[in-house]
C-alpha cells in the first residue's frame, strides 16, 4: 500500500498480528488458536472454547471444571444494577440495555476498571454476567420473577434458563452451545477492532467491552440476524422468496445474512447453523424457517452470487429455542464478549496505540472572517 493511499473501511489492511483467530476467506475456514471451528462445534463446549480463547490452549479436565465453577459463581448482579434494569422501559433497545448495564457495572467493580486492568477475572466476570443482564431485563419487562443464577447449569443452559425460565432439552442446550461457540470470536471484525482500539489507549476492559457492544449493535454487523427474520415474515412462503428478494435487489437493498468482507465462499458458521436450524426444526416439527431460508439462499446466490454468513440461520435457531427476536444480537454479544476480552488481553500484552491517519481533502489557508463581517 503506497503511503497515503486510502483504504476505505480499512479493507484488506493488516492492522496487527494475533494468535487468537484465523479466517481463511478463500477456503471458508475459521480457526481459534489452531483448532478448526467445525471440530470445536462438534466436540467442544462454550466454556472449553472460552478457556482456549483466553489462555491459548485447551484446558485439562480440572482446569475446565474450575472455569465452569468460576463462571457460575460470577452470574449475580449487584443490586443497584438490578434496580437500573427494572427501571428500564420495556421498549428499550436490548443492545442499549446491555451497553448501559456493563457501564453501570463498572461503577461497582472498580478493581477491574482501572486503566489497563487486564485480568482474565474481568473477562470471566463479563462473560458470566451478560446473560444475567438479559434475563433480568427480559423477565422484568414481562413482569416475571428474575432469573435464578443456578450454579449447576452450564453456560448455554443458563442462558436458556435466564431468558425463558424453563428447563431446556439436551438438544436445545447443545444447539445454544454450538451457537455460542460459533459466535465467540472472528478476528478483527468491527466490534473486536473497537475493543482493541479502546484497549490500545490503556483504557480498561469494561470500557473496551462497552465500545464493542455499541459497535455490534449496527445492522451491518450484529443486527442482521433480526432483520433476516423480518425478511422471512415478509416472504411468508417459499414460493414468494424469488419475488420478494428480486424486488429488494432491484432497489439495491442488502439482503441480510449474505455477503462478508472476508469470506469469498460460504461462511463455515452458516454451514453449521443451517444444519442446526434443520435439526432443531425437525425435532420441534417446524421446518418453516429452514425451508424459507433455503429458498432465499437459492435466489440470492443465483442473482448476486453471494453466500450466506453467520447471520442467515442464527435467527431461526434462536427463534426455535424460544429466544425473543430483539435478544438475538445481545446473544451474539454474550458469546463474542469472550473474543472481545481475549483480544483486549492480547493488546495489553503487546500494546501499541492504534491511531491511523486520514488523507485531508478539505480547503487550507482560508482567511478568518470576523463574525460581524459574515452577514
Ligand atoms: C457479521 O467482519 C466480521 O467478521 C463480521 C461477522 C463477525 O462474526 O463478527 O462475521 C458478523 O457482521 C456478518 C455480516 C452481517 N451483516 C449482514 O448480513 C448485512 C448484509 N451484508 C452486507 O451489508 C455486506 O455483505 C457486508 C457489510 C457484510 C460486507 O460488505 P462489504 O465487504 O463492504 O462489501 P460491499 O458492501 O463492498 O459489497 C460488495 C458488492 C456490492 O455490489 P455492487 O454495489 O459493487 O454491485 O456486493 C453487494 C454490494 O451491493 N453486496 C450485497 C450484499 N452484500 C454485498 N448485495 C445484496 N445483499 C447483500 N447482503
mmCIF file with all atom_site columns, N, CA, C and O in Angstrom, residues 160 164 169 171-173 175-177 179 280 284 315-323 331:
data_model
loop_
_atom_site.group_PDB
_atom_site.id
_atom_site.type_symbol
_atom_site.label_atom_id
_atom_site.label_alt_id
_atom_site.label_comp_id
_atom_site.label_asym_id
_atom_site.label_entity_id
_atom_site.label_seq_id
_atom_site.pdbx_PDB_ins_code
_atom_site.Cartn_x
_atom_site.Cartn_y
_atom_site.Cartn_z
_atom_site.occupancy
_atom_site.B_iso_or_equiv
_atom_site.pdbx_formal_charge
_atom_site.auth_seq_id
_atom_site.auth_comp_id
_atom_site.auth_asym_id
_atom_site.auth_atom_id
_atom_site.pdbx_PDB_model_num
ATOM 1  N N  . UNK A 1 160 ? -30.436 -20.129 28.392 1.00 0.00 ? 160 UNK A N  1
ATOM 2  C CA . UNK A 1 160 ? -31.823 -20.503 28.058 1.00 0.00 ? 160 UNK A CA 1
ATOM 3  C C  . UNK A 1 160 ? -32.717 -20.318 29.278 1.00 0.00 ? 160 UNK A C  1
ATOM 4  O O  . UNK A 1 160 ? -33.845 -19.816 29.192 1.00 0.00 ? 160 UNK A O  1
ATOM 5  N N  . UNK A 1 164 ? -35.716 -17.815 29.212 1.00 0.00 ? 164 UNK A N  1
ATOM 6  C CA . UNK A 1 164 ? -37.030 -18.482 29.083 1.00 0.00 ? 164 UNK A CA 1
ATOM 7  C C  . UNK A 1 164 ? -37.637 -18.840 30.433 1.00 0.00 ? 164 UNK A C  1
ATOM 8  O O  . UNK A 1 164 ? -38.842 -18.996 30.575 1.00 0.00 ? 164 UNK A O  1
ATOM 9  N N  . UNK A 1 169 ? -34.163 -28.819 26.822 1.00 0.00 ? 169 UNK A N  1
ATOM 10 C CA . UNK A 1 169 ? -33.814 -30.213 26.475 1.00 0.00 ? 169 UNK A CA 1
ATOM 11 C C  . UNK A 1 169 ? -32.325 -30.288 26.127 1.00 0.00 ? 169 UNK A C  1
ATOM 12 O O  . UNK A 1 169 ? -31.682 -29.254 25.874 1.00 0.00 ? 169 UNK A O  1
ATOM 13 N N  . UNK A 1 171 ? -31.033 -31.355 23.404 1.00 0.00 ? 171 UNK A N  1
ATOM 14 C CA . UNK A 1 171 ? -30.844 -30.852 22.038 1.00 0.00 ? 171 UNK A CA 1
ATOM 15 C C  . UNK A 1 171 ? -30.811 -29.325 22.036 1.00 0.00 ? 171 UNK A C  1
ATOM 16 O O  . UNK A 1 171 ? -29.966 -28.707 21.372 1.00 0.00 ? 171 UNK A O  1
ATOM 17 N N  . UNK A 1 172 ? -31.685 -28.715 22.815 1.00 0.00 ? 172 UNK A N  1
ATOM 18 C CA . UNK A 1 172 ? -31.727 -27.240 22.860 1.00 0.00 ? 172 UNK A CA 1
ATOM 19 C C  . UNK A 1 172 ? -30.435 -26.694 23.463 1.00 0.00 ? 172 UNK A C  1
ATOM 20 O O  . UNK A 1 172 ? -29.861 -25.720 22.956 1.00 0.00 ? 172 UNK A O  1
ATOM 21 N N  . UNK A 1 173 ? -29.968 -27.320 24.545 1.00 0.00 ? 173 UNK A N  1
ATOM 22 C CA . UNK A 1 173 ? -28.730 -26.845 25.176 1.00 0.00 ? 173 UNK A CA 1
ATOM 23 C C  . UNK A 1 173 ? -27.554 -26.996 24.218 1.00 0.00 ? 173 UNK A C  1
ATOM 24 O O  . UNK A 1 173 ? -26.747 -26.083 24.054 1.00 0.00 ? 173 UNK A O  1
ATOM 25 N N  . UNK A 1 175 ? -27.710 -27.044 20.972 1.00 0.00 ? 175 UNK A N  1
ATOM 26 C CA . UNK A 1 175 ? -27.894 -26.060 19.896 1.00 0.00 ? 175 UNK A CA 1
ATOM 27 C C  . UNK A 1 175 ? -27.434 -24.682 20.323 1.00 0.00 ? 175 UNK A C  1
ATOM 28 O O  . UNK A 1 175 ? -26.717 -23.988 19.593 1.00 0.00 ? 175 UNK A O  1
ATOM 29 N N  . UNK A 1 176 ? -27.763 -24.293 21.538 1.00 0.00 ? 176 UNK A N  1
ATOM 30 C CA . UNK A 1 176 ? -27.331 -22.986 22.063 1.00 0.00 ? 176 UNK A CA 1
ATOM 31 C C  . UNK A 1 176 ? -25.808 -22.981 22.252 1.00 0.00 ? 176 UNK A C  1
ATOM 32 O O  . UNK A 1 176 ? -25.139 -22.017 21.908 1.00 0.00 ? 176 UNK A O  1
ATOM 33 N N  . UNK A 1 177 ? -25.285 -24.105 22.743 1.00 0.00 ? 177 UNK A N  1
ATOM 34 C CA . UNK A 1 177 ? -23.834 -24.192 22.982 1.00 0.00 ? 177 UNK A CA 1
ATOM 35 C C  . UNK A 1 177 ? -23.076 -24.035 21.660 1.00 0.00 ? 177 UNK A C  1
ATOM 36 O O  . UNK A 1 177 ? -22.093 -23.297 21.574 1.00 0.00 ? 177 UNK A O  1
ATOM 37 N N  . UNK A 1 179 ? -24.128 -22.497 18.954 1.00 0.00 ? 179 UNK A N  1
ATOM 38 C CA . UNK A 1 179 ? -24.263 -21.098 18.504 1.00 0.00 ? 179 UNK A CA 1
ATOM 39 C C  . UNK A 1 179 ? -23.286 -20.200 19.261 1.00 0.00 ? 179 UNK A C  1
ATOM 40 O O  . UNK A 1 179 ? -22.644 -19.317 18.672 1.00 0.00 ? 179 UNK A O  1
ATOM 41 N N  . UNK A 1 280 ? -33.060 -28.774 14.838 1.00 0.00 ? 280 UNK A N  1
ATOM 42 C CA . UNK A 1 280 ? -33.995 -28.337 15.894 1.00 0.00 ? 280 UNK A CA 1
ATOM 43 C C  . UNK A 1 280 ? -35.394 -28.165 15.305 1.00 0.00 ? 280 UNK A C  1
ATOM 44 O O  . UNK A 1 280 ? -36.396 -28.541 15.912 1.00 0.00 ? 280 UNK A O  1
ATOM 45 N N  . UNK A 1 284 ? -38.768 -30.127 16.544 1.00 0.00 ? 284 UNK A N  1
ATOM 46 C CA . UNK A 1 284 ? -39.945 -29.377 17.016 1.00 0.00 ? 284 UNK A CA 1
ATOM 47 C C  . UNK A 1 284 ? -41.075 -29.397 15.996 1.00 0.00 ? 284 UNK A C  1
ATOM 48 O O  . UNK A 1 284 ? -42.077 -28.710 16.139 1.00 0.00 ? 284 UNK A O  1
ATOM 49 N N  . UNK A 1 315 ? -30.778 -16.621 13.459 1.00 0.00 ? 315 UNK A N  1
ATOM 50 C CA . UNK A 1 315 ? -32.084 -16.154 13.950 1.00 0.00 ? 315 UNK A CA 1
ATOM 51 C C  . UNK A 1 315 ? -33.109 -17.271 14.005 1.00 0.00 ? 315 UNK A C  1
ATOM 52 O O  . UNK A 1 315 ? -33.932 -17.341 14.928 1.00 0.00 ? 315 UNK A O  1
ATOM 53 N N  . UNK A 1 316 ? -33.052 -18.183 13.029 1.00 0.00 ? 316 UNK A N  1
ATOM 54 C CA . UNK A 1 316 ? -34.034 -19.293 13.038 1.00 0.00 ? 316 UNK A CA 1
ATOM 55 C C  . UNK A 1 316 ? -33.738 -20.246 14.194 1.00 0.00 ? 316 UNK A C  1
ATOM 56 O O  . UNK A 1 316 ? -34.657 -20.742 14.859 1.00 0.00 ? 316 UNK A O  1
ATOM 57 N N  . UNK A 1 317 ? -32.454 -20.454 14.480 1.00 0.00 ? 317 UNK A N  1
ATOM 58 C CA . UNK A 1 317 ? -32.097 -21.323 15.621 1.00 0.00 ? 317 UNK A CA 1
ATOM 59 C C  . UNK A 1 317 ? -32.577 -20.678 16.919 1.00 0.00 ? 317 UNK A C  1
ATOM 60 O O  . UNK A 1 317 ? -33.247 -21.313 17.746 1.00 0.00 ? 317 UNK A O  1
ATOM 61 N N  . UNK A 1 318 ? -32.304 -19.386 17.083 1.00 0.00 ? 318 UNK A N  1
ATOM 62 C CA . UNK A 1 318 ? -32.722 -18.697 18.321 1.00 0.00 ? 318 UNK A CA 1
ATOM 63 C C  . UNK A 1 318 ? -34.243 -18.696 18.442 1.00 0.00 ? 318 UNK A C  1
ATOM 64 O O  . UNK A 1 318 ? -34.807 -18.877 19.517 1.00 0.00 ? 318 UNK A O  1
ATOM 65 N N  . UNK A 1 319 ? -34.947 -18.493 17.326 1.00 0.00 ? 319 UNK A N  1
ATOM 66 C CA . UNK A 1 319 ? -36.424 -18.475 17.379 1.00 0.00 ? 319 UNK A CA 1
ATOM 67 C C  . UNK A 1 319 ? -36.940 -19.845 17.819 1.00 0.00 ? 319 UNK A C  1
ATOM 68 O O  . UNK A 1 319 ? -37.812 -19.955 18.683 1.00 0.00 ? 319 UNK A O  1
ATOM 69 N N  . UNK A 1 320 ? -36.369 -20.888 17.243 1.00 0.00 ? 320 UNK A N  1
ATOM 70 C CA . UNK A 1 320 ? -36.779 -22.258 17.612 1.00 0.00 ? 320 UNK A CA 1
ATOM 71 C C  . UNK A 1 320 ? -36.431 -22.554 19.071 1.00 0.00 ? 320 UNK A C  1
ATOM 72 O O  . UNK A 1 320 ? -37.097 -23.376 19.714 1.00 0.00 ? 320 UNK A O  1
ATOM 73 N N  . UNK A 1 321 ? -35.438 -21.869 19.599 1.00 0.00 ? 321 UNK A N  1
ATOM 74 C CA . UNK A 1 321 ? -35.061 -22.069 21.006 1.00 0.00 ? 321 UNK A CA 1
ATOM 75 C C  . UNK A 1 321 ? -35.877 -21.164 21.940 1.00 0.00 ? 321 UNK A C  1
ATOM 76 O O  . UNK A 1 321 ? -35.645 -21.137 23.146 1.00 0.00 ? 321 UNK A O  1
ATOM 77 N N  . UNK A 1 322 ? -36.804 -20.413 21.368 1.00 0.00 ? 322 UNK A N  1
ATOM 78 C CA . UNK A 1 322 ? -37.695 -19.594 22.201 1.00 0.00 ? 322 UNK A CA 1
ATOM 79 C C  . UNK A 1 322 ? -37.074 -18.288 22.655 1.00 0.00 ? 322 UNK A C  1
ATOM 80 O O  . UNK A 1 322 ? -37.508 -17.690 23.644 1.00 0.00 ? 322 UNK A O  1
ATOM 81 N N  . UNK A 1 323 ? -36.068 -17.822 21.924 1.00 0.00 ? 323 UNK A N  1
ATOM 82 C CA . UNK A 1 323 ? -35.434 -16.535 22.264 1.00 0.00 ? 323 UNK A CA 1
ATOM 83 C C  . UNK A 1 323 ? -36.182 -15.421 21.526 1.00 0.00 ? 323 UNK A C  1
ATOM 84 O O  . UNK A 1 323 ? -36.389 -15.525 20.307 1.00 0.00 ? 323 UNK A O  1
ATOM 85 N N  . UNK A 1 331 ? -27.512 -11.775 22.331 1.00 0.00 ? 331 UNK A N  1
ATOM 86 C CA . UNK A 1 331 ? -26.975 -13.144 22.478 1.00 0.00 ? 331 UNK A CA 1
ATOM 87 C C  . UNK A 1 331 ? -25.644 -13.251 21.751 1.00 0.00 ? 331 UNK A C  1
ATOM 88 O O  . UNK A 1 331 ? -24.695 -13.859 22.243 1.00 0.00 ? 331 UNK A O  1
#
